[in-house]
GROMACS .gro file of C-alpha atoms in nm:
model
  386
    1GLN     CA    1  -2.737  -1.211  -2.055
    2PRO     CA    2  -2.420  -0.984  -2.113
    3GLY     CA    3  -2.563  -0.661  -1.975
    4GLU     CA    4  -2.682  -0.863  -1.722
    5PHE     CA    5  -2.347  -0.979  -1.588
    6ARG     CA    6  -2.165  -0.659  -1.624
    7ALA     CA    7  -2.420  -0.524  -1.393
    8THR     CA    8  -2.353  -0.816  -1.196
    9GLU     CA    9  -1.979  -0.733  -1.232
   10LEU     CA   10  -1.995  -0.361  -1.155
   11GLY     CA   11  -2.208  -0.424  -0.842
   12ALA     CA   12  -1.941  -0.697  -0.714
   13TYR     CA   13  -1.675  -0.442  -0.799
   14GLY     CA   14  -1.810  -0.112  -0.600
   15ARG     CA   15  -1.856  -0.348  -0.313
   16LEU     CA   16  -1.515  -0.405  -0.311
   17LEU     CA   17  -1.447   0.010  -0.280
   18ALA     CA   18  -1.722   0.043  -0.049
   19LEU     CA   19  -1.489  -0.228   0.176
   20GLN     CA   20  -1.226  -0.030   0.069
   21SER     CA   21  -1.355   0.259   0.200
   22ILE     CA   22  -1.393   0.153   0.522
   23LEU     CA   23  -1.013   0.034   0.557
   24ALA     CA   24  -0.996   0.399   0.463
   25ALA     CA   25  -1.201   0.560   0.719
   26ALA     CA   26  -0.981   0.315   0.990
   27ASN     CA   27  -0.641   0.409   0.879
   28SER     CA   28  -0.621   0.735   0.760
   29MET     CA   29  -0.713   0.844   1.129
   30GLY     CA   30  -0.509   0.601   1.290
   31VAL     CA   31  -0.205   0.525   1.135
   32VAL     CA   32   0.005   0.788   1.134
   33PHE     CA   33  -0.094   0.848   1.434
   34ALA     CA   34   0.006   0.532   1.567
   35ILE     CA   35   0.341   0.602   1.440
   36THR     CA   36   0.452   0.897   1.637
   37PHE     CA   37   0.248   0.765   1.988
   38PHE     CA   38   0.567   0.590   2.018
   39VAL     CA   39   0.798   0.898   1.998
   40ASP     CA   40   0.535   1.184   2.146
   41GLN     CA   41   0.401   0.940   2.460
   42GLU     CA   42   0.625   0.671   2.517
   43GLY     CA   43   1.005   0.787   2.498
   44PHE     CA   44   1.108   0.583   2.156
   45ALA     CA   45   1.359   0.713   1.963
   46SER     CA   46   1.289   0.730   1.586
   47ARG     CA   47   1.492   0.452   1.494
   48ASP     CA   48   1.289   0.242   1.717
   49VAL     CA   49   0.961   0.294   1.524
   50VAL     CA   50   1.155   0.230   1.245
   51LEU     CA   51   1.271  -0.080   1.396
   52LEU     CA   52   0.886  -0.162   1.411
   53ASN     CA   53   0.764  -0.117   1.055
   54LEU     CA   54   1.103  -0.353   0.972
   55PHE     CA   55   0.984  -0.618   1.230
   56ALA     CA   56   0.638  -0.586   1.036
   57PHE     CA   57   0.740  -0.612   0.701
   58GLY     CA   58   0.954  -0.925   0.763
   59VAL     CA   59   0.657  -1.103   0.917
   60SER     CA   60   0.499  -1.039   0.606
   61SER     CA   61   0.712  -1.141   0.427
   62LEU     CA   62   0.724  -1.468   0.604
   63ALA     CA   63   0.318  -1.481   0.558
   64CYS     CA   64   0.366  -1.500   0.193
   65VAL     CA   65   0.602  -1.836   0.232
   66GLY     CA   66   0.328  -1.967   0.434
   67PHE     CA   67   0.049  -1.867   0.186
   68ALA     CA   68   0.246  -2.063  -0.086
   69ARG     CA   69   0.272  -2.349   0.109
   70ALA     CA   70  -0.147  -2.354   0.174
   71ARG     CA   71  -0.413  -2.544   0.064
   72PRO     CA   72  -0.647  -2.318  -0.097
   73MET     CA   73  -0.866  -2.107   0.092
   74ARG     CA   74  -1.214  -1.853   0.074
   75ALA     CA   75  -1.094  -1.480   0.018
   76ARG     CA   76  -1.402  -1.393   0.291
   77PRO     CA   77  -1.200  -1.554   0.622
   78LEU     CA   78  -0.882  -1.481   0.522
   79MET     CA   79  -1.003  -1.101   0.480
   80ALA     CA   80  -1.174  -1.119   0.844
   81ALA     CA   81  -0.912  -1.265   1.015
   82GLY     CA   82  -0.683  -0.938   0.851
   83LEU     CA   83  -0.926  -0.700   0.962
   84ALA     CA   84  -0.959  -0.881   1.305
   85VAL     CA   85  -0.596  -0.885   1.342
   86LEU     CA   86  -0.597  -0.466   1.255
   87ALA     CA   87  -0.864  -0.413   1.462
   88GLY     CA   88  -0.660  -0.584   1.761
   89SER     CA   89  -0.340  -0.381   1.670
   90TYR     CA   90  -0.536  -0.039   1.736
   91ALA     CA   91  -0.688  -0.205   2.067
   92ALA     CA   92  -0.355  -0.281   2.196
   93TYR     CA   93  -0.255   0.074   2.227
   94LEU     CA   94  -0.578   0.069   2.499
   95VAL     CA   95  -0.399  -0.207   2.733
   96LEU     CA   96  -0.037  -0.222   2.631
   97ARG     CA   97   0.268   0.030   2.655
   98GLY     CA   98   0.623   0.003   2.613
   99TRP     CA   99   0.824  -0.288   2.433
  100PRO     CA  100   0.468  -0.489   2.483
  101LEU     CA  101   0.332  -0.282   2.290
  102MET     CA  102   0.567  -0.223   2.021
  103MET     CA  103   0.601  -0.614   1.944
  104VAL     CA  104   0.208  -0.667   1.938
  105VAL     CA  105   0.162  -0.375   1.656
  106ALA     CA  106   0.449  -0.500   1.416
  107VAL     CA  107   0.365  -0.848   1.442
  108ALA     CA  108  -0.018  -0.755   1.387
  109TRP     CA  109   0.066  -0.473   1.126
  110GLY     CA  110   0.293  -0.798   0.913
  111ALA     CA  111   0.019  -1.055   0.946
  112TYR     CA  112  -0.302  -0.798   0.861
  113VAL     CA  113  -0.140  -0.677   0.544
  114PRO     CA  114  -0.111  -1.047   0.358
  115LEU     CA  115  -0.377  -1.171   0.496
  116PHE     CA  116  -0.630  -0.904   0.387
  117PHE     CA  117  -0.456  -0.701   0.076
  118LEU     CA  118  -0.382  -1.103  -0.093
  119PRO     CA  119  -0.737  -1.205  -0.127
  120PHE     CA  120  -0.882  -0.884  -0.175
  121ASN     CA  121  -0.642  -0.797  -0.476
  122VAL     CA  122  -0.765  -1.125  -0.614
  123LEU     CA  123  -1.096  -1.041  -0.627
  124VAL     CA  124  -1.020  -0.711  -0.773
  125ILE     CA  125  -0.867  -0.846  -1.025
  126ARG     CA  126  -1.136  -1.130  -1.098
  127ARG     CA  127  -1.304  -0.811  -1.175
  128THR     CA  128  -1.099  -0.687  -1.457
  129ARG     CA  129  -1.005  -0.699  -1.812
  130ILE     CA  130  -0.731  -0.612  -2.013
  131GLU     CA  131  -0.895  -0.319  -2.159
  132ASP     CA  132  -1.008  -0.143  -1.807
  133ARG     CA  133  -0.750  -0.321  -1.550
  134ALA     CA  134  -0.499  -0.009  -1.495
  135ARG     CA  135  -0.831   0.218  -1.421
  136LYS     CA  136  -0.981   0.012  -1.192
  137ILE     CA  137  -0.679  -0.037  -0.998
  138GLY     CA  138  -0.628   0.352  -0.996
  139MET     CA  139  -0.954   0.384  -0.897
  140LEU     CA  140  -0.876   0.180  -0.579
  141VAL     CA  141  -0.633   0.377  -0.512
  142LEU     CA  142  -0.886   0.712  -0.567
  143THR     CA  143  -1.162   0.569  -0.318
  144TYR     CA  144  -0.893   0.554  -0.012
  145THR     CA  145  -0.765   0.870  -0.055
  146ALA     CA  146  -1.113   1.069  -0.103
  147VAL     CA  147  -1.173   0.902   0.226
  148ALA     CA  148  -0.892   0.971   0.393
  149ILE     CA  149  -0.820   1.317   0.267
  150ALA     CA  150  -1.009   1.428   0.605
  151GLY     CA  151  -0.867   1.126   0.819
  152PRO     CA  152  -0.537   1.288   0.962
  153THR     CA  153  -0.699   1.615   1.022
  154ILE     CA  154  -0.978   1.438   1.222
  155GLY     CA  155  -0.768   1.166   1.415
  156GLY     CA  156  -0.502   1.517   1.478
  157ALA     CA  157  -0.882   1.645   1.625
  158ILE     CA  158  -1.008   1.337   1.804
  159VAL     CA  159  -0.637   1.318   1.972
  160ASP     CA  160  -0.631   1.739   2.095
  161ALA     CA  161  -0.984   1.696   2.184
  162PHE     CA  162  -1.004   1.320   2.380
  163GLY     CA  163  -0.642   1.172   2.376
  164HIS     CA  164  -0.483   0.889   2.143
  165GLY     CA  165  -0.735   0.619   2.359
  166THR     CA  166  -1.053   0.752   2.181
  167LEU     CA  167  -0.857   0.801   1.854
  168PHE     CA  168  -0.743   0.419   1.875
  169ALA     CA  169  -1.069   0.291   1.988
  170LEU     CA  170  -1.238   0.448   1.698
  171SER     CA  171  -0.945   0.301   1.418
  172ALA     CA  172  -1.054  -0.039   1.564
  173ALA     CA  173  -1.419  -0.007   1.540
  174ILE     CA  174  -1.425   0.121   1.206
  175SER     CA  175  -1.195  -0.203   1.129
  176ALA     CA  176  -1.422  -0.469   1.300
  177ALA     CA  177  -1.713  -0.279   1.095
  178GLY     CA  178  -1.500  -0.397   0.739
  179ILE     CA  179  -1.574  -0.775   0.870
  180ALA     CA  180  -1.944  -0.745   0.928
  181PHE     CA  181  -1.934  -0.586   0.546
  182LEU     CA  182  -1.768  -0.900   0.433
  183ALA     CA  183  -2.092  -1.054   0.456
  184VAL     CA  184  -2.211  -0.906   0.138
  185VAL     CA  185  -1.905  -0.935  -0.075
  186ASP     CA  186  -1.869  -1.252  -0.315
  187ASP     CA  187  -1.568  -1.388  -0.298
  188GLY     CA  188  -1.599  -1.703  -0.566
  189GLU     CA  189  -1.416  -1.997  -0.589
  190PRO     CA  190  -1.120  -2.062  -0.343
  191VAL     CA  191  -0.792  -1.931  -0.411
  192SER     CA  192  -0.518  -2.094  -0.446
  193PHE     CA  193  -0.149  -1.936  -0.383
  194ARG     CA  194   0.212  -2.008  -0.540
  195PHE     CA  195   0.573  -1.796  -0.614
  196ALA     CA  196   0.602  -1.727  -0.982
  197PHE     CA  197   0.912  -1.533  -0.986
  198ARG     CA  198   1.044  -1.690  -1.320
  199ARG     CA  199   0.680  -1.605  -1.491
  200THR     CA  200   0.751  -1.228  -1.365
  201GLY     CA  201   1.052  -1.155  -1.498
  202PRO     CA  202   1.368  -1.042  -1.386
  203ARG     CA  203   1.333  -0.641  -1.434
  204THR     CA  204   0.938  -0.676  -1.332
  205ALA     CA  205   1.086  -0.870  -0.979
  206ALA     CA  206   1.321  -0.575  -0.994
  207ALA     CA  207   1.091  -0.317  -1.019
  208LEU     CA  208   0.860  -0.443  -0.775
  209PHE     CA  209   1.148  -0.502  -0.512
  210ALA     CA  210   1.241  -0.111  -0.531
  211GLU     CA  211   0.869  -0.027  -0.547
  212GLY     CA  212   0.873  -0.185  -0.239
  213ALA     CA  213   1.187   0.004  -0.108
  214PHE     CA  214   1.011   0.293  -0.183
  215GLU     CA  215   0.711   0.250   0.037
  216GLY     CA  216   0.930   0.107   0.344
  217MET     CA  217   1.084   0.444   0.334
  218SER     CA  218   0.730   0.665   0.269
  219PHE     CA  219   0.557   0.417   0.552
  220GLY     CA  220   0.841   0.422   0.801
  221VAL     CA  221   1.028   0.728   0.761
  222ILE     CA  222   0.794   1.075   0.631
  223PRO     CA  223   0.615   1.049   0.954
  224LEU     CA  224   0.910   1.092   1.144
  225ILE     CA  225   1.039   1.358   0.908
  226ALA     CA  226   0.689   1.513   0.947
  227TYR     CA  227   0.723   1.517   1.343
  228ALA     CA  228   1.017   1.646   1.308
  229PHE     CA  229   0.893   2.002   1.177
  230THR     CA  230   0.618   1.977   1.419
  231ALA     CA  231   0.553   1.808   1.738
  232GLU     CA  232   0.126   1.936   1.714
  233GLU     CA  233  -0.070   1.640   1.674
  234LEU     CA  234  -0.383   1.907   1.482
  235GLN     CA  235  -0.111   2.045   1.268
  236ILE     CA  236   0.076   1.697   1.152
  237GLY     CA  237  -0.330   1.590   1.043
  238ASN     CA  238  -0.324   1.924   0.831
  239LEU     CA  239   0.011   1.843   0.676
  240PHE     CA  240  -0.079   1.474   0.562
  241SER     CA  241  -0.449   1.586   0.481
  242LEU     CA  242  -0.250   1.811   0.161
  243PHE     CA  243  -0.111   1.482   0.043
  244ALA     CA  244  -0.406   1.273  -0.074
  245LEU     CA  245  -0.655   1.348  -0.308
  246ALA     CA  246  -0.497   1.474  -0.640
  247GLY     CA  247  -0.261   1.177  -0.691
  248GLY     CA  248  -0.547   0.917  -0.682
  249VAL     CA  249  -0.819   1.128  -0.950
  250VAL     CA  250  -0.417   1.121  -1.140
  251THR     CA  251  -0.414   0.771  -1.144
  252VAL     CA  252  -0.723   0.658  -1.295
  253LEU     CA  253  -0.701   0.956  -1.524
  254LEU     CA  254  -0.345   0.827  -1.670
  255GLY     CA  255  -0.523   0.433  -1.595
  256ALA     CA  256  -0.800   0.492  -1.877
  257VAL     CA  257  -0.549   0.636  -2.100
  258SER     CA  258  -0.333   0.335  -2.072
  259ASP     CA  259  -0.586   0.100  -2.120
  260ARG     CA  260  -0.683   0.241  -2.445
  261MET     CA  261  -0.315   0.268  -2.552
  262ARG     CA  262  -0.295  -0.037  -2.426
  263SER     CA  263   0.047   0.040  -2.294
  264ARG     CA  264   0.199   0.055  -1.958
  265ALA     CA  265   0.563   0.152  -2.017
  266PRO     CA  266   0.550   0.599  -2.015
  267PHE     CA  267   0.323   0.545  -1.697
  268VAL     CA  268   0.573   0.331  -1.512
  269VAL     CA  269   0.873   0.542  -1.635
  270LEU     CA  270   0.689   0.906  -1.566
  271GLY     CA  271   0.589   0.797  -1.208
  272ALA     CA  272   0.909   0.677  -1.170
  273VAL     CA  273   1.074   0.941  -1.279
  274ALA     CA  274   0.853   1.243  -1.102
  275SER     CA  275   0.826   1.068  -0.757
  276ALA     CA  276   1.211   1.019  -0.735
  277ALA     CA  277   1.204   1.423  -0.811
  278ALA     CA  278   0.942   1.496  -0.495
  279ALA     CA  279   1.132   1.270  -0.285
  280LEU     CA  280   1.464   1.460  -0.371
  281LEU     CA  281   1.256   1.775  -0.244
  282VAL     CA  282   1.142   1.574   0.047
  283VAL     CA  283   1.521   1.495   0.144
  284ARG     CA  284   1.711   1.877   0.064
  285ALA     CA  285   1.339   2.088   0.262
  286PRO     CA  286   1.490   2.352   0.500
  287SER     CA  287   1.139   2.434   0.669
  288LEU     CA  288   0.798   2.285   0.670
  289ALA     CA  289   0.668   2.453   0.429
  290GLU     CA  290   0.884   2.303   0.143
  291PHE     CA  291   0.879   1.988   0.360
  292ALA     CA  292   0.479   1.965   0.228
  293VAL     CA  293   0.534   2.096  -0.053
  294GLY     CA  294   0.786   1.832  -0.135
  295ASN     CA  295   0.561   1.547  -0.030
  296SER     CA  296   0.246   1.665  -0.179
  297LEU     CA  297   0.408   1.636  -0.514
  298LEU     CA  298   0.560   1.311  -0.361
  299SER     CA  299   0.155   1.193  -0.316
  300LEU     CA  300   0.052   1.286  -0.592
  301THR     CA  301   0.276   1.064  -0.780
  302ALA     CA  302   0.343   0.794  -0.594
  303SER     CA  303   0.032   0.597  -0.679
  304VAL     CA  304   0.104   0.628  -1.060
  305ALA     CA  305   0.424   0.333  -1.142
  306PRO     CA  306   0.281   0.093  -0.888
  307ILE     CA  307  -0.055   0.114  -1.019
  308PHE     CA  308   0.109   0.017  -1.347
  309LEU     CA  309   0.304  -0.243  -1.239
  310PHE     CA  310   0.061  -0.446  -1.074
  311ALA     CA  311  -0.118  -0.419  -1.455
  312ILE     CA  312   0.227  -0.525  -1.595
  313VAL     CA  313   0.272  -0.849  -1.307
  314VAL     CA  314  -0.083  -0.959  -1.389
  315GLU     CA  315  -0.061  -0.946  -1.751
  316ARG     CA  316   0.206  -1.154  -1.734
  317LEU     CA  317   0.050  -1.429  -1.560
  318PRO     CA  318  -0.315  -1.396  -1.722
  319ASP     CA  319  -0.372  -1.806  -1.635
  320ASP     CA  320  -0.296  -1.771  -1.239
  321PRO     CA  321  -0.349  -1.382  -1.117
  322SER     CA  322  -0.299  -1.531  -0.755
  323ALA     CA  323   0.057  -1.634  -0.833
  324ALA     CA  324   0.132  -1.277  -1.000
  325ILE     CA  325  -0.033  -1.145  -0.645
  326LEU     CA  326   0.169  -1.327  -0.421
  327THR     CA  327   0.490  -1.312  -0.634
  328ARG     CA  328   0.408  -0.909  -0.621
  329GLU     CA  329   0.301  -0.907  -0.223
  330PHE     CA  330   0.636  -1.107  -0.149
  331LEU     CA  331   0.881  -0.906  -0.374
  332LEU     CA  332   0.706  -0.548  -0.207
  333ASN     CA  333   0.785  -0.669   0.151
  334ALA     CA  334   1.150  -0.760   0.064
  335GLY     CA  335   1.195  -0.438  -0.034
  336ARG     CA  336   1.028  -0.240   0.257
  337ALA     CA  337   1.239  -0.440   0.472
  338VAL     CA  338   1.573  -0.409   0.292
  339SER     CA  339   1.536  -0.044   0.255
  340LEU     CA  340   1.452   0.030   0.613
  341SER     CA  341   1.739  -0.191   0.714
  342THR     CA  342   1.946   0.016   0.460
  343TYR     CA  343   1.782   0.359   0.690
  344PHE     CA  344   1.962   0.178   0.990
  345ALA     CA  345   2.309   0.181   0.844
  346LEU     CA  346   2.241   0.548   0.675
  347VAL     CA  347   2.158   0.694   1.011
  348ALA     CA  348   2.434   0.447   1.187
  349LEU     CA  349   2.705   0.665   0.936
  350GLY     CA  350   2.582   0.986   1.069
  351LEU     CA  351   2.309   1.078   0.787
  352SER     CA  352   1.969   1.217   1.005
  353VAL     CA  353   1.670   1.087   0.915
  354GLN     CA  354   1.560   1.302   0.658
  355GLN     CA  355   1.879   1.243   0.471
  356ALA     CA  356   1.842   0.895   0.490
  357PHE     CA  357   1.524   0.904   0.252
  358LEU     CA  358   1.722   0.971  -0.083
  359VAL     CA  359   1.725   0.603  -0.041
  360ALA     CA  360   1.309   0.642  -0.149
  361ALA     CA  361   1.423   0.832  -0.467
  362VAL     CA  362   1.701   0.601  -0.531
  363SER     CA  363   1.510   0.308  -0.584
  364LEU     CA  364   1.251   0.494  -0.757
  365ALA     CA  365   1.508   0.534  -1.061
  366PHE     CA  366   1.534   0.152  -1.050
  367VAL     CA  367   1.109   0.155  -1.011
  368ALA     CA  368   1.120   0.242  -1.394
  369LEU     CA  369   1.289  -0.148  -1.445
  370GLY     CA  370   0.961  -0.237  -1.506
  371ARG     CA  371   0.831  -0.077  -1.812
  372SER     CA  372   0.656  -0.294  -2.051
  373GLY     CA  373   0.558  -0.330  -2.378
  374ASN     CA  374   0.237  -0.319  -2.526
  375THR     CA  375  -0.026  -0.498  -2.367
  376PRO     CA  376  -0.221  -0.775  -2.557
  377ARG     CA  377  -0.550  -0.700  -2.759
  378PRO     CA  378  -0.821  -0.907  -2.701
  379PRO     CA  379  -0.898  -1.173  -2.785
  380GLY     CA  380  -0.614  -1.270  -2.930
  381VAL     CA  381  -0.317  -1.309  -2.647
  382ALA     CA  382  -0.023  -1.252  -2.874
  383ARG     CA  383   0.212  -1.126  -2.591
  384TYR     CA  384   0.235  -1.011  -2.256
  385PRO     CA  385   0.464  -0.712  -2.105
  386ARG     CA  386   0.794  -0.769  -1.986
   0.00000   0.00000   0.00000
């Protein structure tokens, strides 16, 4: 029955949101401090931490190539492997130090992203339709941020009270709990991945690469800029808690509007331009207060363009969503690696960490290339967005 099918689909989608919540609980507490730990506790320079992320994104790109050559696989074992690797990365902080720790974390983070998110995104897209796709993708962002908003503050309090070891052990345990939760996730048919650059189109591919370039700078450099303003663990936690929930609400609301309009174009451009302006505020911020404002605005807008780009690339390959997802993931990770390589070049030329964040603003300008035409109206499929 149609109503029964719809309830089943909502239940399957709801379990994916719950899995996303578990991941958010683990990472929101641990990941910021996992990055700053190397500077604060291990005596590494900022460039070394950026090198960690650069290496991780390179590993992710190579893993995407491996997925393209692999036989069809079921989603749950892949996601379980990804969560196990993530838990191992946090556990490594308990037993390793120095460069061995950094190398293990870099490889683990690089492997975890495609292992978990490639099959996870396939399961999500299987539970969307043209008329609700952007809203449901936006719900993933909102779910993550709703859980994650308190994570940095809780993480900072745990570090201040009990030390980094307790925090990383807790993040590892929560990540491992996600593996147990996979037992209730329906993974459906085995997934076969392949690249589809030609069908993705040059403009959409360029926009995805630019999105990755922004994300590389945001993930790898923003924590270091924050750390330069305040080295107090709890203060960093409070600072990062400012950067969350409103952006998730905005993405869901705009996603619902986009689904009704059958258009992605205005939202890609709006999100890219607004995020570029906020990134410039981060670059120019002379104090902690102004940095907090700039990065809060960046968090408010940064997820807008990506959710619509995600919808665009899936809707360009309606008969092969797994190919769209693999192509997207490869382009994102390649962009992340290139932007951090550019960061090294700019710092070598004498720019500060904060000034080098200009790469993020420039990348966001190119994200607008991914604007599309109208999405097709069911049941006919006359044209897909370009």
